[in-house]
Short mmCIF file of C-alpha atoms in Angstrom, two decimals:
data_model
loop_
_atom_site.label_atom_id
_atom_site.label_comp_id
_atom_site.label_asym_id
_atom_site.label_seq_id
_atom_site.Cartn_x
_atom_site.Cartn_y
_atom_site.Cartn_z
CA MET F 1 -2.28 -5.14 7.84
CA ARG F 2 -5.74 -6.17 6.69
CA SER F 3 -7.22 -4.39 9.67
CA LYS F 4 -5.93 -1.09 8.27
CA ARG F 5 -7.89 0.80 5.66
CA LEU F 6 -6.26 3.13 3.12
CA LEU F 7 -8.11 5.90 1.30
CA ILE F 8 -6.61 6.59 -2.13
CA VAL F 9 -7.72 9.93 -3.55
CA GLY F 10 -8.24 9.40 -7.26
CA ALA F 11 -8.98 6.17 -9.11
CA GLY F 12 -7.67 6.91 -12.59
CA GLN F 13 -5.36 4.75 -14.66
CA GLU F 14 -2.17 6.10 -13.08
CA GLN F 15 -3.52 5.38 -9.60
CA VAL F 16 -4.21 1.70 -10.39
CA PRO F 17 -0.67 0.50 -9.46
CA LEU F 18 -1.09 2.11 -6.03
CA TYR F 19 -4.34 0.21 -5.50
CA ARG F 20 -2.64 -3.03 -6.50
CA LEU F 21 0.28 -2.34 -4.18
CA ALA F 22 -2.00 -1.54 -1.24
CA LEU F 23 -3.85 -4.81 -1.76
CA ASP F 24 -0.54 -6.68 -1.96
CA MET F 25 0.36 -5.12 1.39
CA GLY F 26 -2.78 -6.66 2.86
CA LEU F 27 -4.66 -3.39 3.22
CA SER F 28 -8.34 -2.73 2.81
CA VAL F 29 -8.62 -0.08 0.09
CA THR F 30 -11.17 2.68 -0.34
CA GLY F 31 -11.03 4.85 -3.45
CA SER F 32 -12.47 8.27 -4.20
CA ASP F 33 -13.15 9.76 -7.63
CA GLN F 34 -15.93 11.69 -9.34
CA ASN F 35 -16.08 9.08 -12.11
CA PRO F 36 -18.15 6.03 -11.08
CA GLY F 37 -16.42 4.03 -13.81
CA ALA F 38 -12.88 4.94 -12.76
CA PRO F 39 -10.56 1.93 -13.32
CA GLY F 40 -9.10 2.02 -9.82
CA PHE F 41 -12.49 1.20 -8.34
CA ALA F 42 -12.13 -2.36 -9.63
CA PHE F 43 -9.48 -2.83 -6.91
CA ALA F 44 -11.32 -1.01 -4.10
CA ASP F 45 -13.31 -2.55 -1.27
CA ARG F 46 -15.31 0.65 -0.96
CA VAL F 47 -16.00 3.53 -3.33
CA LEU F 48 -16.51 7.22 -2.56
CA ILE F 49 -17.91 9.37 -5.38
CA ALA F 50 -16.23 12.75 -4.93
CA SER F 51 -14.03 14.91 -7.13
CA THR F 52 -10.35 14.86 -6.24
CA ARG F 53 -10.47 18.64 -6.75
CA ASP F 54 -13.22 19.09 -4.16
CA PRO F 55 -11.78 18.82 -0.64
CA ASP F 56 -15.11 19.47 1.06
CA ALA F 57 -16.95 16.73 -0.84
CA THR F 58 -14.12 14.28 -0.23
CA VAL F 59 -14.03 15.10 3.48
CA ARG F 60 -17.80 14.60 3.82
CA ALA F 61 -17.66 11.25 2.05
CA ALA F 62 -14.60 10.15 4.00
CA LEU F 63 -16.12 11.07 7.36
CA ALA F 64 -19.30 9.17 6.57
CA SER F 65 -17.32 6.10 5.50
CA HIS F 66 -14.96 6.44 8.47
CA GLY F 67 -17.96 6.21 10.78
CA GLU F 68 -18.79 2.80 9.33
CA ARG F 69 -15.22 1.51 9.38
CA PRO F 70 -12.19 3.59 10.40
CA ILE F 71 -9.83 4.86 7.73
CA SER F 72 -6.16 4.53 8.72
CA GLY F 73 -4.41 6.66 6.09
CA VAL F 74 -4.94 8.96 3.10
CA ILE F 75 -2.72 9.16 0.02
CA THR F 76 -2.68 9.96 -3.68
CA ILE F 77 -0.32 9.52 -6.62
CA ALA F 78 -0.12 11.15 -10.06
CA ASN F 79 -2.89 13.50 -8.99
CA ASP F 80 -2.52 17.17 -8.13
CA ALA F 81 -4.77 16.95 -5.10
CA PRO F 82 -2.53 17.75 -2.10
CA VAL F 83 -5.19 19.98 -0.52
CA THR F 84 -7.83 17.26 -0.77
CA VAL F 85 -5.49 14.67 0.75
CA ALA F 86 -4.43 17.03 3.55
CA ALA F 87 -8.00 18.08 4.31
CA ALA F 88 -9.17 14.47 4.53
CA ALA F 89 -6.24 13.44 6.73
CA LEU F 90 -6.83 16.42 9.02
CA ALA F 91 -10.56 15.73 9.33
CA LEU F 92 -9.88 12.08 10.14
CA GLY F 93 -7.05 12.83 12.57
CA LEU F 94 -4.49 10.98 10.45
CA PRO F 95 -0.84 11.64 9.56
CA GLY F 96 -0.13 13.83 6.57
CA VAL F 97 1.15 17.08 5.19
CA SER F 98 -0.46 20.08 6.89
CA LEU F 99 -3.25 21.93 5.13
CA HIS F 100 -1.07 25.05 5.09
CA SER F 101 1.76 23.21 3.34
CA ALA F 102 -0.66 21.58 0.89
CA ARG F 103 -2.12 24.95 -0.09
CA ILE F 104 1.36 26.26 -0.84
CA ALA F 105 2.02 23.15 -2.91
CA ALA F 106 -1.19 23.64 -4.88
CA ASN F 107 -0.86 27.35 -5.68
CA LYS F 108 2.02 28.37 -7.92
CA ARG F 109 1.77 32.06 -7.02
CA LEU F 110 1.82 31.48 -3.26
CA GLN F 111 4.71 29.05 -3.64
CA TYR F 112 6.72 31.34 -5.89
CA ASP F 113 6.31 34.30 -3.54
CA LEU F 114 7.27 32.15 -0.54
CA PHE F 115 10.39 30.76 -2.18
CA ARG F 116 11.49 34.19 -3.31
CA GLU F 117 10.98 35.63 0.18
CA ARG F 118 13.04 32.79 1.67
CA GLY F 119 15.89 33.41 -0.75
CA LEU F 120 15.51 30.21 -2.77
CA ASN F 121 16.70 30.32 -6.36
CA VAL F 122 13.62 30.68 -8.57
CA PRO F 123 13.17 32.16 -12.05
CA GLU F 124 12.72 35.88 -12.48
CA GLY F 125 8.98 36.44 -12.46
CA ARG F 126 5.83 37.93 -10.99
CA GLU F 127 2.07 37.84 -11.26
CA VAL F 128 0.78 39.68 -14.34
CA GLU F 129 -2.72 41.12 -14.34
CA SER F 130 -3.28 42.00 -18.00
CA PRO F 131 -1.79 41.58 -21.48
CA GLU F 132 -0.23 45.00 -21.08
CA ASP F 133 1.31 43.99 -17.78
CA LEU F 134 2.71 40.84 -19.39
CA ASP F 135 4.12 42.89 -22.26
CA ALA F 136 5.87 45.14 -19.75
CA PHE F 137 7.36 42.09 -18.03
CA ILE F 138 8.62 40.75 -21.35
CA GLY F 139 10.14 44.13 -22.11
CA ARG F 140 12.20 43.94 -18.93
CA SER F 141 13.07 40.23 -18.84
CA GLY F 142 13.30 39.38 -22.52
CA LEU F 143 12.05 36.26 -24.29
CA PRO F 144 11.28 33.41 -23.91
CA VAL F 145 8.81 33.74 -21.05
CA ILE F 146 6.56 31.15 -19.42
CA VAL F 147 2.98 31.97 -18.39
CA LYS F 148 1.09 29.63 -16.10
CA PRO F 149 -2.27 29.65 -14.28
CA THR F 150 -1.63 29.90 -10.57
CA ASP F 151 -3.94 27.10 -9.46
CA ASN F 152 -4.09 24.54 -12.26
CA ARG F 153 -2.31 21.21 -12.44
CA GLY F 154 0.96 20.27 -14.10
CA ALA F 155 1.41 21.81 -17.55
CA ARG F 156 -2.26 22.67 -18.06
CA GLY F 157 -2.46 26.26 -19.24
CA VAL F 158 1.33 26.63 -19.25
CA PHE F 159 2.68 28.28 -22.39
CA ARG F 160 6.14 29.29 -23.59
CA ILE F 161 6.11 32.67 -25.29
CA THR F 162 8.81 33.12 -27.92
CA ARG F 163 7.21 35.96 -29.89
CA ARG F 164 5.96 39.13 -28.28
CA SER F 165 3.02 39.22 -30.69
CA ASP F 166 1.67 35.97 -29.16
CA ALA F 167 1.71 37.23 -25.57
CA ALA F 168 -1.81 38.67 -25.31
CA ALA F 169 -3.52 35.57 -26.72
CA LEU F 170 -1.49 33.18 -24.56
CA PHE F 171 -2.15 35.29 -21.48
CA ALA F 172 -5.89 34.96 -22.14
CA ARG F 173 -5.64 31.19 -22.66
CA SER F 174 -3.64 30.73 -19.47
CA ARG F 175 -5.98 32.86 -17.37
CA ALA F 176 -9.02 31.00 -18.74
CA MET F 177 -7.61 27.80 -17.23
CA CYS F 178 -7.25 29.27 -13.74
CA ASP F 179 -10.05 29.04 -11.19
CA GLU F 180 -8.87 32.21 -9.46
CA GLY F 181 -8.19 33.99 -12.78
CA ARG F 182 -4.53 34.77 -12.05
CA VAL F 183 -1.43 34.28 -14.16
CA LEU F 184 2.22 33.94 -13.15
CA ALA F 185 4.87 34.99 -15.67
CA GLN F 186 8.45 33.72 -15.38
CA LYS F 187 11.57 34.04 -17.44
CA PHE F 188 12.27 30.71 -19.16
CA VAL F 189 15.38 29.17 -17.62
CA GLU F 190 17.73 27.38 -20.00
CA GLY F 191 19.46 24.24 -18.72
CA ASP F 192 18.93 20.59 -17.91
CA GLN F 193 15.38 19.84 -16.79
CA VAL F 194 15.24 17.57 -13.74
CA SER F 195 12.50 15.74 -11.86
CA ALA F 196 13.13 15.03 -8.17
CA GLU F 197 10.98 12.74 -6.04
CA GLY F 198 11.16 11.31 -2.55
CA LEU F 199 9.80 11.52 0.98
CA VAL F 200 10.35 14.00 3.77
CA LEU F 201 11.05 12.00 6.92
CA ASP F 202 11.14 13.84 10.24
CA GLY F 203 12.07 17.06 8.45
CA GLU F 204 14.73 15.54 6.18
CA ALA F 205 14.07 15.52 2.44
CA LEU F 206 15.27 12.12 1.24
CA ILE F 207 15.28 12.14 -2.55
CA ALA F 208 14.96 8.72 -4.13
CA MET F 209 15.90 9.82 -7.62
CA PHE F 210 16.90 12.79 -9.76
CA SER F 211 15.64 12.04 -13.25
CA GLY F 212 16.65 13.74 -16.47
CA ARG F 213 13.71 15.09 -18.48
CA ASN F 214 13.50 15.26 -22.25
CA TYR F 215 12.10 18.39 -23.90
CA GLU F 216 13.51 18.04 -27.40
CA TYR F 217 10.18 18.97 -29.02
CA LEU F 218 9.64 22.37 -27.40
CA ASP F 219 9.57 24.07 -30.79
CA ARG F 220 7.47 21.36 -32.47
CA TYR F 221 4.69 21.59 -29.91
CA ALA F 222 5.01 25.29 -29.14
CA PRO F 223 3.57 27.12 -27.33
CA HIS F 224 2.84 24.06 -25.16
CA VAL F 225 5.55 22.81 -22.82
CA ILE F 226 5.47 19.05 -23.35
CA GLU F 227 7.91 16.53 -21.93
CA ASN F 228 8.47 13.56 -24.20
CA GLY F 229 10.41 11.28 -21.87
CA GLY F 230 13.31 11.02 -19.50
CA TRP F 231 15.91 8.78 -17.96
CA LEU F 232 16.71 7.47 -14.50
CA PRO F 233 19.13 8.13 -13.03
CA GLY F 234 19.96 11.48 -14.56
CA ARG F 235 23.52 12.18 -15.64
CA PHE F 236 24.63 14.39 -12.78
CA SER F 237 27.89 14.79 -10.91
CA ALA F 238 28.07 14.23 -7.16
CA GLY F 239 28.33 17.99 -6.68
CA GLN F 240 25.26 18.66 -8.80
CA ALA F 241 23.27 16.01 -6.95
CA GLN F 242 24.27 17.53 -3.63
CA ALA F 243 23.21 20.99 -4.80
CA MET F 244 19.82 19.61 -5.84
CA ARG F 245 19.39 17.82 -2.50
CA ALA F 246 20.13 21.09 -0.71
CA ALA F 247 17.54 22.89 -2.84
CA MET F 248 14.94 20.24 -2.06
CA GLN F 249 15.69 20.45 1.65
CA SER F 250 15.31 24.24 1.57
CA ALA F 251 12.02 23.92 -0.29
CA ALA F 252 10.63 21.39 2.19
CA GLU F 253 11.60 23.61 5.10
CA ALA F 254 10.09 26.70 3.49
CA MET F 255 6.81 24.87 2.87
CA GLY F 256 6.75 23.40 6.37
CA ILE F 257 6.70 19.77 5.22
CA GLU F 258 7.84 17.58 8.11
CA ASN F 259 6.64 14.21 6.82
CA GLY F 260 5.17 13.30 3.47
CA PRO F 261 5.92 12.95 -0.23
CA ILE F 262 7.73 15.64 -2.17
CA LYS F 263 8.07 16.07 -5.93
CA ALA F 264 9.84 18.90 -7.73
CA ASP F 265 10.72 20.25 -11.15
CA LEU F 266 14.21 21.75 -11.24
CA VAL F 267 16.56 23.24 -13.80
CA LEU F 268 20.28 22.59 -13.52
CA SER F 269 22.62 25.01 -15.24
CA GLY F 270 26.24 24.36 -14.37
CA GLY F 271 26.30 24.12 -10.61
CA GLN F 272 23.24 26.31 -10.09
CA VAL F 273 19.85 24.81 -9.27
CA THR F 274 16.66 26.71 -10.08
CA ILE F 275 13.42 25.55 -8.49
CA LEU F 276 10.46 25.68 -10.86
CA GLU F 277 7.75 24.01 -8.76
CA VAL F 278 7.42 21.71 -5.76
CA THR F 279 4.39 19.68 -4.77
CA ALA F 280 3.51 17.48 -1.81
CA ARG F 281 2.52 14.24 -3.52
CA LEU F 282 3.93 11.31 -5.44
CA GLY F 283 4.42 12.12 -9.11
CA GLY F 284 2.98 10.71 -12.30
CA GLY F 285 4.44 8.64 -15.08
CA TYR F 286 4.56 5.52 -12.86
CA ALA F 287 7.83 6.76 -11.34
CA ALA F 288 7.20 5.82 -7.70
CA THR F 289 5.57 2.48 -8.52
CA ASP F 290 7.74 1.31 -11.43
CA SER F 291 10.75 3.35 -12.56
CA ILE F 292 12.25 4.32 -9.20
CA PRO F 293 12.05 0.77 -7.76
CA ILE F 294 14.06 -0.40 -10.78
CA ALA F 295 16.62 2.41 -11.09
CA ALA F 296 17.07 3.27 -7.39
CA ARG F 297 15.93 0.03 -5.75
CA ILE F 298 13.56 2.02 -3.53
CA ASP F 299 9.92 0.99 -3.25
CA LEU F 300 8.90 4.61 -2.87
CA ALA F 301 5.15 4.07 -3.15
CA ARG F 302 5.24 1.39 -0.43
CA GLN F 303 7.17 3.69 1.90
CA ALA F 304 4.72 6.50 1.21
CA ILE F 305 1.81 4.22 2.10
CA LEU F 306 3.50 3.21 5.35
CA GLN F 307 4.09 6.86 6.19
CA ALA F 308 0.46 7.76 5.44
CA LEU F 309 -0.66 4.98 7.79
CA GLY F 310 1.60 6.21 10.57
CA GLU F 311 3.70 3.05 10.35
CA PRO F 312 7.48 3.21 10.92
CA VAL F 313 9.55 4.23 7.89
CA ARG F 314 13.28 3.56 8.03
CA ARG F 315 15.66 6.15 6.64
CA GLU F 316 17.82 3.43 5.06
CA ASP F 317 14.83 2.28 3.01
CA LEU F 318 14.77 5.69 1.31
CA LEU F 319 18.43 5.79 0.27
CA PRO F 320 19.03 4.94 -3.40
CA THR F 321 21.17 2.02 -4.53
CA PRO F 322 22.14 1.93 -8.21
CA GLY F 323 19.99 -0.42 -10.25
CA PRO F 324 19.40 -0.90 -13.97
CA PRO F 325 18.90 2.45 -15.74
CA VAL F 326 15.45 3.28 -17.07
CA ALA F 327 14.70 5.28 -20.22
CA LEU F 328 11.25 6.57 -21.14
CA ARG F 329 9.89 8.05 -24.37
CA PHE F 330 6.38 9.30 -25.02
CA PHE F 331 4.82 9.29 -28.49
CA PHE F 332 2.25 11.80 -29.69
CA PRO F 333 0.18 10.77 -32.73
#
């Protein structure tokens, strides 16, 4: 496939395995990142200097490069840039998640409101506009409560409030990390934390792996919500796995994702699945490139590349087969 050219949005350390994989597949690789010294650029044939958080700059650079040599697909991994990827794919006339779906994936408030309107099981919550508004929410829902900026990435600006006296300060910190200056408050849901990752293929959410997530240090690192590892596969019954698959399918349909990657954070309590967040990209932590191929025997990153290029993807190549279990632990000095 050397005649095909893949644009990878982001060239940081966690994107490097995707660059290596694309080269192994015989692709020509173009990378984009605002950092001229980004490590992924060492594996790129061409380099575009543009922030992954700036769709317009990425589109301009991609169009200019496309005019010199056509780009065949756009993808990212471990990078909360679904809008940038979707905008570039749209501008280049390439396959990908729609811009509408990507915007829902990138904005926690829009996504939460959509899921609630569609009847999906999400935590009790709402947007809060001031410390007083947050205090009123806490008074009704009780503690602990999570506050999160509506348009930031991952756990940035996400805080777990366990004391009412901390609420005003944590509200201010969360809002300061939001470009649109908005904060979503949600009741903290107790239960098993789960990461789900896969591809949507012709409207069907095919989940490669449900991973257990480790949050044993919530109190140690409070008010931050920091995961310190996980295990693949998670320890779930067949019924629990089916309930999570159904939740993922409902989320994909609500967001309008017909084809593309899907990654979610879930909470499992008994047989009930609560959706925390869903995004339209491959996740971080080297899951798609390393852990999932071992534990589920699915080369998820390869399949995502094929899908981004418009190449055929077989459903059977997205169905997990038990492999050696994988355990991860993160250390914080």
